CSV table of C-alpha atoms in Angstrom, one decimal:
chain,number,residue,atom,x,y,z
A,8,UNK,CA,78.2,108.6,108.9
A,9,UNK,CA,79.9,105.5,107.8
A,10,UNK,CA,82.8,103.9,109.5
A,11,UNK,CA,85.6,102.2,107.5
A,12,UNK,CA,85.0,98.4,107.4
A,13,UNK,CA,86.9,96.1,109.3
A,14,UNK,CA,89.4,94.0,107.1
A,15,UNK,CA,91.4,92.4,109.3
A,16,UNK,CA,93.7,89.5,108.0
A,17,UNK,CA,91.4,89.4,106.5
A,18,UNK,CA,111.9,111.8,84.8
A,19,UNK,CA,112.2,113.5,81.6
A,20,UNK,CA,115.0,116.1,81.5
A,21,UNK,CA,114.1,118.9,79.2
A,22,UNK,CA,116.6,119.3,75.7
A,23,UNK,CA,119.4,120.4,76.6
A,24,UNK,CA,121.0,121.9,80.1
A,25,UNK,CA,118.1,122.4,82.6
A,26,UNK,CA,118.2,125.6,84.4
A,27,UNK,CA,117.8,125.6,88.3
A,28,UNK,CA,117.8,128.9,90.2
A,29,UNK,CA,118.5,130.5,93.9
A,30,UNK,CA,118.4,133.9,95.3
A,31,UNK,CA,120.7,135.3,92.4
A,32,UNK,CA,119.9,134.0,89.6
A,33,UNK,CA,119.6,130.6,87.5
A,34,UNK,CA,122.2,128.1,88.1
A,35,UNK,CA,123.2,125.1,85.3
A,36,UNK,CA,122.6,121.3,86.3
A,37,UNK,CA,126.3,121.3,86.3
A,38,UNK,CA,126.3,124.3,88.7
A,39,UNK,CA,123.5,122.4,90.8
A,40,UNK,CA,125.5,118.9,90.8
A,41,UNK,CA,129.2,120.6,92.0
A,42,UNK,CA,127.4,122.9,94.8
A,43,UNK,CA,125.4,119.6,96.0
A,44,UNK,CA,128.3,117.4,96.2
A,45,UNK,CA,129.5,119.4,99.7
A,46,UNK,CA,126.9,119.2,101.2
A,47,UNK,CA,126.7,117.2,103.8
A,48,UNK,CA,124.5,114.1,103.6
A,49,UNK,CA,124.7,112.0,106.8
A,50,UNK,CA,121.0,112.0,107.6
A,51,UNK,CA,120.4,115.9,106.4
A,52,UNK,CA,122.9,116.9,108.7
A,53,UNK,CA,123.7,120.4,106.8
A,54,UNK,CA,123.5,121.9,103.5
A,55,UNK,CA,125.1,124.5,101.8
A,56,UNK,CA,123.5,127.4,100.4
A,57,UNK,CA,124.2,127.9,96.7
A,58,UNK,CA,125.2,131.3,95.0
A,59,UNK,CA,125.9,131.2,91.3
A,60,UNK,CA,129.6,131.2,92.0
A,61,UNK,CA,129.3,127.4,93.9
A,62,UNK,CA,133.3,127.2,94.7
A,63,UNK,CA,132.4,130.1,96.9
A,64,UNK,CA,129.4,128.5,98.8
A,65,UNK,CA,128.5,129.4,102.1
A,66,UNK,CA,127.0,126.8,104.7
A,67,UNK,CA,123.6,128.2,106.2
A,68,UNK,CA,122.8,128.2,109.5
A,69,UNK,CA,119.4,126.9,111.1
A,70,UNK,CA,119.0,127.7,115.0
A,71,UNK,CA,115.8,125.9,115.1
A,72,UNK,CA,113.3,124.8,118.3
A,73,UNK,CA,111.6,122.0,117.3
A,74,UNK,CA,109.6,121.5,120.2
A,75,UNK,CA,107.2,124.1,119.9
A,76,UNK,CA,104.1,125.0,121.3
A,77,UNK,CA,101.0,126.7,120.2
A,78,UNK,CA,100.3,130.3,121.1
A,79,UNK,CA,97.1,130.4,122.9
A,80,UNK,CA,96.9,126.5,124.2
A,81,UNK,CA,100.5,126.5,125.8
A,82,UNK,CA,103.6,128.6,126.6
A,83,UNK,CA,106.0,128.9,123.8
A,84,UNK,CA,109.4,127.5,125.1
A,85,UNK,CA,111.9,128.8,122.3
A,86,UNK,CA,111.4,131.2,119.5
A,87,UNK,CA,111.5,129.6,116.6
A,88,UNK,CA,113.9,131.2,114.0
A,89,UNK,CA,114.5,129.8,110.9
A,90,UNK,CA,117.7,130.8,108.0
A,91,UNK,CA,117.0,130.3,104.2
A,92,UNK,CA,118.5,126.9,102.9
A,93,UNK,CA,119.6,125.3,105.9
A,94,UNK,CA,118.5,121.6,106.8
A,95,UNK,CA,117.7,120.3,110.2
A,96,UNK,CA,120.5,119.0,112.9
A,97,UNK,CA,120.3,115.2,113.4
A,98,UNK,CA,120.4,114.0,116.6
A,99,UNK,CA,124.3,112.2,117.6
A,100,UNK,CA,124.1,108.8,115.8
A,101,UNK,CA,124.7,107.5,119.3
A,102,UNK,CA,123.0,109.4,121.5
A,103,UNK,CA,119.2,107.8,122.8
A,104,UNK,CA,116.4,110.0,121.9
A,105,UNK,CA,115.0,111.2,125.3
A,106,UNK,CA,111.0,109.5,125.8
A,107,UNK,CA,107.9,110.9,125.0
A,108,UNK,CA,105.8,112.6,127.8
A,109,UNK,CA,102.6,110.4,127.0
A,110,UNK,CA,100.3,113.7,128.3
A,111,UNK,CA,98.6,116.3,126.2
A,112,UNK,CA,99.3,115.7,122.2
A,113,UNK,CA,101.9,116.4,120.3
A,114,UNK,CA,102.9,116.7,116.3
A,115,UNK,CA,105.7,114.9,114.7
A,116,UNK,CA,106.9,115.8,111.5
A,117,UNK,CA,108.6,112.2,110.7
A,118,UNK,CA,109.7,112.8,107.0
A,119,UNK,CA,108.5,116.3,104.7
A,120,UNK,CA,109.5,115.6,101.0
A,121,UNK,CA,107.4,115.2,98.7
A,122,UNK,CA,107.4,112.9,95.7
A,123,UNK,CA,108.9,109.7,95.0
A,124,UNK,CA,112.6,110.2,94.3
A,125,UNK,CA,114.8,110.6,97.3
A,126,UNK,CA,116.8,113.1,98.6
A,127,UNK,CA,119.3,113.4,101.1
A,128,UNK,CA,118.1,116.8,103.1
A,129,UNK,CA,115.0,115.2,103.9
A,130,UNK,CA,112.5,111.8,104.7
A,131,UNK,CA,109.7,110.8,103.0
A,132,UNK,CA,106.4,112.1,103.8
A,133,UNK,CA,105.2,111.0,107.1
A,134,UNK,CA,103.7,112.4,110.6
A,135,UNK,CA,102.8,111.3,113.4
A,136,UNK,CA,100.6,112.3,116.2
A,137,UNK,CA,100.8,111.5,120.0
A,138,UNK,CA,97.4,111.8,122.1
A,139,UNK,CA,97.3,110.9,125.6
A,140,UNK,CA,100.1,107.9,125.0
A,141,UNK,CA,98.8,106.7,121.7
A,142,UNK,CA,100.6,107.1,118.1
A,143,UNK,CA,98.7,107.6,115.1
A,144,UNK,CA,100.9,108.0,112.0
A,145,UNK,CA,99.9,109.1,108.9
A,146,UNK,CA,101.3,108.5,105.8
A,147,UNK,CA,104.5,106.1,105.8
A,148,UNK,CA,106.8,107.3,103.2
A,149,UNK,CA,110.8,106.5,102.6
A,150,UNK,CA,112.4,105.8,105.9
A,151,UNK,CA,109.1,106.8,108.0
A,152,UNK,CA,109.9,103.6,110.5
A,153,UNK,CA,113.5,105.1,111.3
A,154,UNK,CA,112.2,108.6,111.9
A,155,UNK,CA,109.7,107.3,114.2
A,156,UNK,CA,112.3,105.7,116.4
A,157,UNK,CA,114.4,109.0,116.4
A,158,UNK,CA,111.9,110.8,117.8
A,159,UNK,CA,111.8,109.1,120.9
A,160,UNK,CA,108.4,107.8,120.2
A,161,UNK,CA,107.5,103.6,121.3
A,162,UNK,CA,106.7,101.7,118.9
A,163,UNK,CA,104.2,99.9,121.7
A,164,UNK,CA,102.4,103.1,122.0
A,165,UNK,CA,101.4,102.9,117.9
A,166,UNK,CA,98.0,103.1,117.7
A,167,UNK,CA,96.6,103.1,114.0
A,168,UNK,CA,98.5,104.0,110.9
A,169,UNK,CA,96.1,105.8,108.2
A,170,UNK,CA,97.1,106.3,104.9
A,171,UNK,CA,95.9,109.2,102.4
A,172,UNK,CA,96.5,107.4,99.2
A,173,UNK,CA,98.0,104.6,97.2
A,174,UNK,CA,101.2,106.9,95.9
A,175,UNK,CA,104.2,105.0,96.8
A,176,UNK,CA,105.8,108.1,98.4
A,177,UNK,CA,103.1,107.6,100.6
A,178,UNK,CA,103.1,104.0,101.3
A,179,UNK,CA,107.4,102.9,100.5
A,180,UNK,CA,107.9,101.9,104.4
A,181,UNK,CA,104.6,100.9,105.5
A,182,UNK,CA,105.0,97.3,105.1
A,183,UNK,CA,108.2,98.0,107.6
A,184,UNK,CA,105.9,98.9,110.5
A,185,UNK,CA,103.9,95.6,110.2
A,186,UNK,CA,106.9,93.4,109.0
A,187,UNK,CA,110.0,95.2,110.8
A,188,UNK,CA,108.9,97.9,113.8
A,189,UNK,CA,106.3,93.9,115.2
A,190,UNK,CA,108.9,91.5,114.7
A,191,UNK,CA,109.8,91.4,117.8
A,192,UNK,CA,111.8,93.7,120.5
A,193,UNK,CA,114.3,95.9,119.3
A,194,UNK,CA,118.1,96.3,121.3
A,195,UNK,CA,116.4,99.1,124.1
A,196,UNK,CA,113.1,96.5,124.2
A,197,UNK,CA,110.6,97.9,122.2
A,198,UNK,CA,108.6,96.8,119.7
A,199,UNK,CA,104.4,97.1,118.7
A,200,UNK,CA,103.7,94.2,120.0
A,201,UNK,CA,100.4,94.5,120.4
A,202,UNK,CA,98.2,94.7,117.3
A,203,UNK,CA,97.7,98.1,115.3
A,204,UNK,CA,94.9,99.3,113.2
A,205,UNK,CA,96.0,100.4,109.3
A,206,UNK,CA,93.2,102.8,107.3
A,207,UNK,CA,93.0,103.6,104.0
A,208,UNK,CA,92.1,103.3,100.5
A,209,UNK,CA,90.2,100.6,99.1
A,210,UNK,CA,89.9,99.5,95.5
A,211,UNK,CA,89.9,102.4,93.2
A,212,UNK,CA,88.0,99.8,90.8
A,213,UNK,CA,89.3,101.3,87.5
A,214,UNK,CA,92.2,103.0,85.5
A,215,UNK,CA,91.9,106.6,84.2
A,216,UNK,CA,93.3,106.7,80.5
A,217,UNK,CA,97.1,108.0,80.1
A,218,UNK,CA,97.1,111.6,80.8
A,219,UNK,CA,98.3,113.4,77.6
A,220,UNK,CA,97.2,110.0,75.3
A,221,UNK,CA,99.0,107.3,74.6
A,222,UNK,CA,98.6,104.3,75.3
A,223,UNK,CA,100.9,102.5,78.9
A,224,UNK,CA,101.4,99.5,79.6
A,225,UNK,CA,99.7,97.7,83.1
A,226,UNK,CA,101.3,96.6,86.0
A,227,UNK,CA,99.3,93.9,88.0
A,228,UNK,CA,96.9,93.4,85.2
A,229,UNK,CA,95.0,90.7,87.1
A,230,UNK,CA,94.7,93.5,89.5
A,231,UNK,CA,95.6,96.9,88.7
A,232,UNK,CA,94.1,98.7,91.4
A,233,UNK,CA,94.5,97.3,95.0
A,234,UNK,CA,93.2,98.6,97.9
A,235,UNK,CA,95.4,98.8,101.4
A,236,UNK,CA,93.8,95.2,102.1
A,237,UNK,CA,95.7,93.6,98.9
A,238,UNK,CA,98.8,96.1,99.6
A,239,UNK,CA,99.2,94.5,102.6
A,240,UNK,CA,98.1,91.0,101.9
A,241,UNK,CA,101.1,91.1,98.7
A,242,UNK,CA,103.2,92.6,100.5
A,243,UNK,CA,103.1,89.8,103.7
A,244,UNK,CA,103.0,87.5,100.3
A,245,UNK,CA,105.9,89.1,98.9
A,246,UNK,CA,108.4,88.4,102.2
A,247,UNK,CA,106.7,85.1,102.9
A,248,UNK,CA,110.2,83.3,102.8
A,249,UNK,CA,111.3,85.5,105.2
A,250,UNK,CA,109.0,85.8,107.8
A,251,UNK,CA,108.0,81.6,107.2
A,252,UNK,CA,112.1,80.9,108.3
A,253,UNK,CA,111.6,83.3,111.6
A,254,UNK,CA,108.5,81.8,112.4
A,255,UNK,CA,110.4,78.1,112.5
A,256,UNK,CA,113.7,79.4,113.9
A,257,UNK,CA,112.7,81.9,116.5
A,258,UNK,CA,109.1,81.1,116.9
A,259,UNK,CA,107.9,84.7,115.6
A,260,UNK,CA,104.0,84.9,115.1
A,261,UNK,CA,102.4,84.9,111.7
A,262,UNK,CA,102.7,89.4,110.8
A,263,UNK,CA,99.3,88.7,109.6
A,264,UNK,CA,98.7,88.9,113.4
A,265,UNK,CA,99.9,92.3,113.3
A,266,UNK,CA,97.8,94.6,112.0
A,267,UNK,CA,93.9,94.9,111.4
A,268,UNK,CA,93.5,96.5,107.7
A,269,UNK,CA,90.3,98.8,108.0
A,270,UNK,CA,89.5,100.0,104.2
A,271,UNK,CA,87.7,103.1,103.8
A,272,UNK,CA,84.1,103.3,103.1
A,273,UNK,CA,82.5,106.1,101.4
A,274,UNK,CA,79.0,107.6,102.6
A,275,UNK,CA,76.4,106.6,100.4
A,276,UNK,CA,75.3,109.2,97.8
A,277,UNK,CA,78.8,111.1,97.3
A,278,UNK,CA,78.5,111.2,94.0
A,279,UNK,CA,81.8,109.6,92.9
A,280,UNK,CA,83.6,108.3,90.2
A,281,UNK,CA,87.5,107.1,89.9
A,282,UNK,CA,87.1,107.8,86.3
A,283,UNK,CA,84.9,111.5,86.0
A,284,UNK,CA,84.1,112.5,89.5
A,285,UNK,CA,87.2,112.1,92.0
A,286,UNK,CA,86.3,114.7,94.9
A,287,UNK,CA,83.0,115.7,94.9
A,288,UNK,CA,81.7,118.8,97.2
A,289,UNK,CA,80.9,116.5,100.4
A,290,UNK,CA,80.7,117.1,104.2
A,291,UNK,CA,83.1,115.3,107.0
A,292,UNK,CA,82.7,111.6,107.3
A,293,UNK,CA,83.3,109.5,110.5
A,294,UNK,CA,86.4,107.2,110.0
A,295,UNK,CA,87.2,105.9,113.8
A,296,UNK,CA,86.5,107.1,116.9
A,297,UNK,CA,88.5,105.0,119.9
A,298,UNK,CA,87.2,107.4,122.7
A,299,UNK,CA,90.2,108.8,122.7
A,300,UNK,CA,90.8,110.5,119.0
A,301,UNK,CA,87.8,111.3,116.1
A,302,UNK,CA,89.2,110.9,113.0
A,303,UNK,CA,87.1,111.9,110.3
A,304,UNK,CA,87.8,112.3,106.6
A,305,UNK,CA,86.9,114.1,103.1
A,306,UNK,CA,88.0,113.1,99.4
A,307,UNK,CA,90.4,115.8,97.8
A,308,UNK,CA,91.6,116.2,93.9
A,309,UNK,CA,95.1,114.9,93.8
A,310,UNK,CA,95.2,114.4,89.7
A,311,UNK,CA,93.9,110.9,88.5
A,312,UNK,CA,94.1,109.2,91.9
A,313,UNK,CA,91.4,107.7,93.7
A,314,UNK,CA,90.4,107.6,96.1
A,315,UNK,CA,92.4,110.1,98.0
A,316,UNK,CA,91.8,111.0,101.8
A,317,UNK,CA,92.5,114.2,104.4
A,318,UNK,CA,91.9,113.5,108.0
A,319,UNK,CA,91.1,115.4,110.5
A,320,UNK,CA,92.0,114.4,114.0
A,321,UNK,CA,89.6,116.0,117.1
A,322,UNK,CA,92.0,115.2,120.4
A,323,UNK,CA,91.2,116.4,123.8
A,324,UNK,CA,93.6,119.0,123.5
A,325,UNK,CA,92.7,120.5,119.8
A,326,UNK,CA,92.2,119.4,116.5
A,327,UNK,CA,95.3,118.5,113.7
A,328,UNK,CA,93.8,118.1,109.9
A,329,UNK,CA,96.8,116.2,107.2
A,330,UNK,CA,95.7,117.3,103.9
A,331,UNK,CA,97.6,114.3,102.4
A,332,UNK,CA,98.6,115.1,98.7
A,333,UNK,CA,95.3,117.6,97.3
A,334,UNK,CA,95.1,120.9,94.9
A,335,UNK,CA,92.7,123.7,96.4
A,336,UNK,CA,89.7,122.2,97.1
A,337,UNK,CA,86.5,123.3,99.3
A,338,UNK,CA,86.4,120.0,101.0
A,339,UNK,CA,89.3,120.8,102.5
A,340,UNK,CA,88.1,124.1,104.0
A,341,UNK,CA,85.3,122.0,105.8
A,342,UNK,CA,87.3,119.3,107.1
A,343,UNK,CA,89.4,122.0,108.9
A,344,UNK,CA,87.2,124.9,109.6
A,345,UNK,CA,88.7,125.9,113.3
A,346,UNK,CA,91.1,123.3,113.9
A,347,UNK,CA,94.1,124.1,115.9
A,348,UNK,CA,96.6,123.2,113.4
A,349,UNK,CA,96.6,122.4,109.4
A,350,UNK,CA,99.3,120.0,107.9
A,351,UNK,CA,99.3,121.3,104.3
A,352,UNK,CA,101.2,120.0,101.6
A,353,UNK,CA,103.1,122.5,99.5
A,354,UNK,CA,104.6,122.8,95.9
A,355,UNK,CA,106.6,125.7,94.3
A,356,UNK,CA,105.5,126.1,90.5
A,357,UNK,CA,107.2,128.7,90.0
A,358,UNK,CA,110.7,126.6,90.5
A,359,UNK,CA,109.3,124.4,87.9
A,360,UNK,CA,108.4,126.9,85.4
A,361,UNK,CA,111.1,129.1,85.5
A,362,UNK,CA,113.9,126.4,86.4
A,363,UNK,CA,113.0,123.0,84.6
A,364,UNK,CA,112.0,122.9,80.8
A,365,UNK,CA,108.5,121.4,82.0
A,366,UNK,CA,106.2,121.5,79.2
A,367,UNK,CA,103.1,123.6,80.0
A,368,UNK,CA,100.9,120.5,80.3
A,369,UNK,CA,102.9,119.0,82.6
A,370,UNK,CA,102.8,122.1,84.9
A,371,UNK,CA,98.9,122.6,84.2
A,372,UNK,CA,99.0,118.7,85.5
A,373,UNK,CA,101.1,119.4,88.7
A,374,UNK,CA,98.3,122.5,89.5
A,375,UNK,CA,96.0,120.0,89.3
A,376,UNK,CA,97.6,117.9,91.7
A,377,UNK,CA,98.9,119.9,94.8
A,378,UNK,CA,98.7,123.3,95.9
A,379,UNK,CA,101.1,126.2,95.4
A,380,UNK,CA,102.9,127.9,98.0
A,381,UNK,CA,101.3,131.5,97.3
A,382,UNK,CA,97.7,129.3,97.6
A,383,UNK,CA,97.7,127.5,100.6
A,384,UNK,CA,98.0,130.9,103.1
A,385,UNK,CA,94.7,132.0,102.1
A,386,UNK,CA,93.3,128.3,102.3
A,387,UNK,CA,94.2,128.4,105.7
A,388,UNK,CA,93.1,131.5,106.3
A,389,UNK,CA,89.7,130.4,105.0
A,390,UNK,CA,89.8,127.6,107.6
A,391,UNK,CA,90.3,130.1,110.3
A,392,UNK,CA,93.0,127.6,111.6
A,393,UNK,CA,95.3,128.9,114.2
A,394,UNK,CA,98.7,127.5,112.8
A,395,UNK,CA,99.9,126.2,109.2
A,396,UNK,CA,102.8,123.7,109.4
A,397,UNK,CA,104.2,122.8,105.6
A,398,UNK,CA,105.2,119.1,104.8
A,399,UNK,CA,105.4,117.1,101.4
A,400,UNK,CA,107.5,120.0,100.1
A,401,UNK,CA,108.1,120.3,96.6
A,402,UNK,CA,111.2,120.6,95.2
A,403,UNK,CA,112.2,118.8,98.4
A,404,UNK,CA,116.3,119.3,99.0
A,405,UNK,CA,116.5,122.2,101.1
A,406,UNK,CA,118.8,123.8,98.9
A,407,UNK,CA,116.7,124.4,96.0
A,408,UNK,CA,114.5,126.9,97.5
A,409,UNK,CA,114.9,129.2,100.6
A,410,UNK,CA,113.6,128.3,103.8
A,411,UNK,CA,111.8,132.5,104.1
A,412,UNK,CA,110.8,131.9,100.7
A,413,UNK,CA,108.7,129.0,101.6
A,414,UNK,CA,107.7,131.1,104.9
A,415,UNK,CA,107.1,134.2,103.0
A,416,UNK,CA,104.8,133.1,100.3
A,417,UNK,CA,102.9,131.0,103.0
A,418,UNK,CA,102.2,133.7,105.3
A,419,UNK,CA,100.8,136.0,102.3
A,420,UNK,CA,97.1,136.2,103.4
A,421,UNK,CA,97.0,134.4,106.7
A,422,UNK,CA,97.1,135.7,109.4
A,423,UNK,CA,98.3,132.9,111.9
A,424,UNK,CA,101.4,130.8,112.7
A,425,UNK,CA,103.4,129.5,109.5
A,426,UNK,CA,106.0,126.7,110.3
A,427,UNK,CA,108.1,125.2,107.4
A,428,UNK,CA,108.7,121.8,108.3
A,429,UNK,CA,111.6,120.3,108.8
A,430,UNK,CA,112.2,116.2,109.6
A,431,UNK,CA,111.6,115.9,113.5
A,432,UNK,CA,110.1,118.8,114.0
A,433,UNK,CA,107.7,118.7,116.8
A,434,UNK,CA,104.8,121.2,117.6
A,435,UNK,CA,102.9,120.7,121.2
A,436,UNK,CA,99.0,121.0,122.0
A,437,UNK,CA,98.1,120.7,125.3
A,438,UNK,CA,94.6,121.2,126.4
């Protein structure tokens, strides 16, 4: 087992009017556009559930307990019921969210859309996990820094940040936890002010040709495939102005100071390839182990990116495996084989096949990349995992599909817990 290395400082619209669909029947962009305009936005507050007649649109309800504990490892506090299209509650804009008990180990759903362009209804892709009193996050996607203060989690209790892959839905705020959540103490005094760890990819070391042909252009050509160590390193580079002036005026330290960049090392003898061999079959490597958490990690098939990481995370109180962004794959099934819970992304082809114009090789492509809703029940079944929470959900705005469609097509061929997640939804393991 090898370790990750230690690197411290050092949208094409199909002809025509696209069809999108709900319960009953398809619905016309211009349908889509007038039913989305009432919904209301501030922070995913509501949303309205569309019908093909829109002026008549009725607001669902969502009576949701997003503290939830396992079956079997802890007494469940509130059922959990969940109503088709509804978005999660934010908290008061001026309420404090009440502190984390830094026992046992908890799930944090910071952010559950997937893909880059934003939506109102819900956060970029993020998570986080509390152990014991330390934060692990994984993934840092659109507004991933805010979430994690709304929680009521410290940022002096973050821990280690580990990233899946490069995809910038994946990555869009994680310069804000190094250059924004350390800069100093925020208005209620807190702040990571000691040092965190960051893991992730390294170098992918070459570009896959266009998919479909053709022939793009480069971005970075000196060097068009950095690892987390130059993400962060251009990124510091990037706001040097910035943090050079608060340095002089209010003697903040140099952010190099705050975080050690840890890039992923594969085992020798995996086999693979950034160009023919992605995701090999391969057994669980060791990551980190802080005597406190195990992380240990496999490569999944997520299209033409590599590398591209799932974790697994052994705590004293169970087990929590992030699948990051991955299609079916057999590596997954032995990263999580008993674990207590399974954070699997989750797309619905069948919206984009029977609602957008997308060319059969683009959906062929989007198979190849993530897995489908009616798939990932039996993957977890396979697993023999006790509970399957859904995040990076695909089409993201909760109005687009129904919340029990998600749950019902998850829960085909599994026989555990399904939760569709929701931004700030919390799940509780306690040993």
């Amino acid at each position: 087992m090898t370790p990750a290395r230690d690197r411290r400082q050092d949208r094409s619209e199909a002809p025509g009017e696209d069809r999108l669909r709900d319960a009953g029947g398809p619905l016309s962009r211009r349908q889509l556009l007038g039913a989305s305009a009432v919904v209301l936005t501030a922070g995913g507050a509501a949303a309205t559930a569309i019908g093909a007649d829109t002026a008549q649109a009725k607001t669902a309800q969502r009576t949701a307990q997003t503290e939830t504990a396992l079956p079997g490892t802890a007494q469940t506090e509130t059922a959990q019921t969940e109503t088709a299209q509804a978005a999660e509650a934010s908290p008061a804009a001026d309420a404090r969210p009440a502190r984390i008990s830094p026992a046992g180990t908890e799930l944090f759903l910071l952010g559950t859309a997937g893909g880059p362009p934003p939506v109102t209804t819900r956060a970029g892709t993020a998570s986080a996990l509390s152990v014991r009193g330390k934060v692990y996050v994984v993934d840092c996607g659109r507004s991933a820094v805010t979430q994690y203060g709304r929680t009521g989690l410290r940022f002096q209790d973050l821990t280690s940040v580990f990233i899946t892959h490069l995809h910038i839905d994946h990555i869009a705020d994680y310069a804000n936890f190094v250059l924004l959540a350390a800069h100093g103490v925020n208005d209620v005094g807190d702040a990571a002010l000691s040092p965190f760890d960051a893991y992730g990819p390294g170098p992918a070391g070459a570009l896959p040709d266009a998919y479909g042909g053709g022939q793009p252009g480069t971005v970075g050509p000196a060097d068009p495939t950095p690892g987390l160590q130059d993400l962060t390193e251009k990124s510091l580079e990037a706001t040097a102005y910035s943090s050079n002036i608060f340095m002089r005026e209010s003697g903040r330290p140099d952010p190099h100071t705050h975080v050690g960049v840890h890039e992923i090392e594969l085992p020798p003898g995996t086999g693979s390839d950034p160009l023919r061999n992605l995701a090999p079959d391969m057994e669980p490597f060791l990551v980190m182990d802080d005597g406190t958490v195990r992380v240990s990690a496999v490569l999944v098939p997520h299209g033409l990116v590599f590398p591209c990481f799932a974790y697994r995370f052994d705590t004293p109180d169970g087990s929590v495996v992030f699948s990051g962004d991955t299609a079916l794959s057999d590596n997954m099934v032995r990263l999580a084989r008993g674990a207590d819970i399974l954070v699997h992304e989750v797309i619905d082809l069948d919206f984009y096949r029977n609602s957008t114009g997308y060319s059969e090789a683009l959906l062929h492509h989007m198979a190849a990349a993530h897995t489908d809703v009616t798939e990932v029940g039996p993957l977890a079944q396979r697993c023999g995992v006790h509970t399957l929470v859904l995040t990076h959900i695909t089409p993201a705005d909760t109005f687009l599909v129904p919340r029990d469609s998600w749950h019902r097509r998850a829960q085909q061929g599994f026989h555990g817990r399904v939760l569709v997640g929701n931004d700030l939804d919390r799940v509780r393991l306690s040993g």
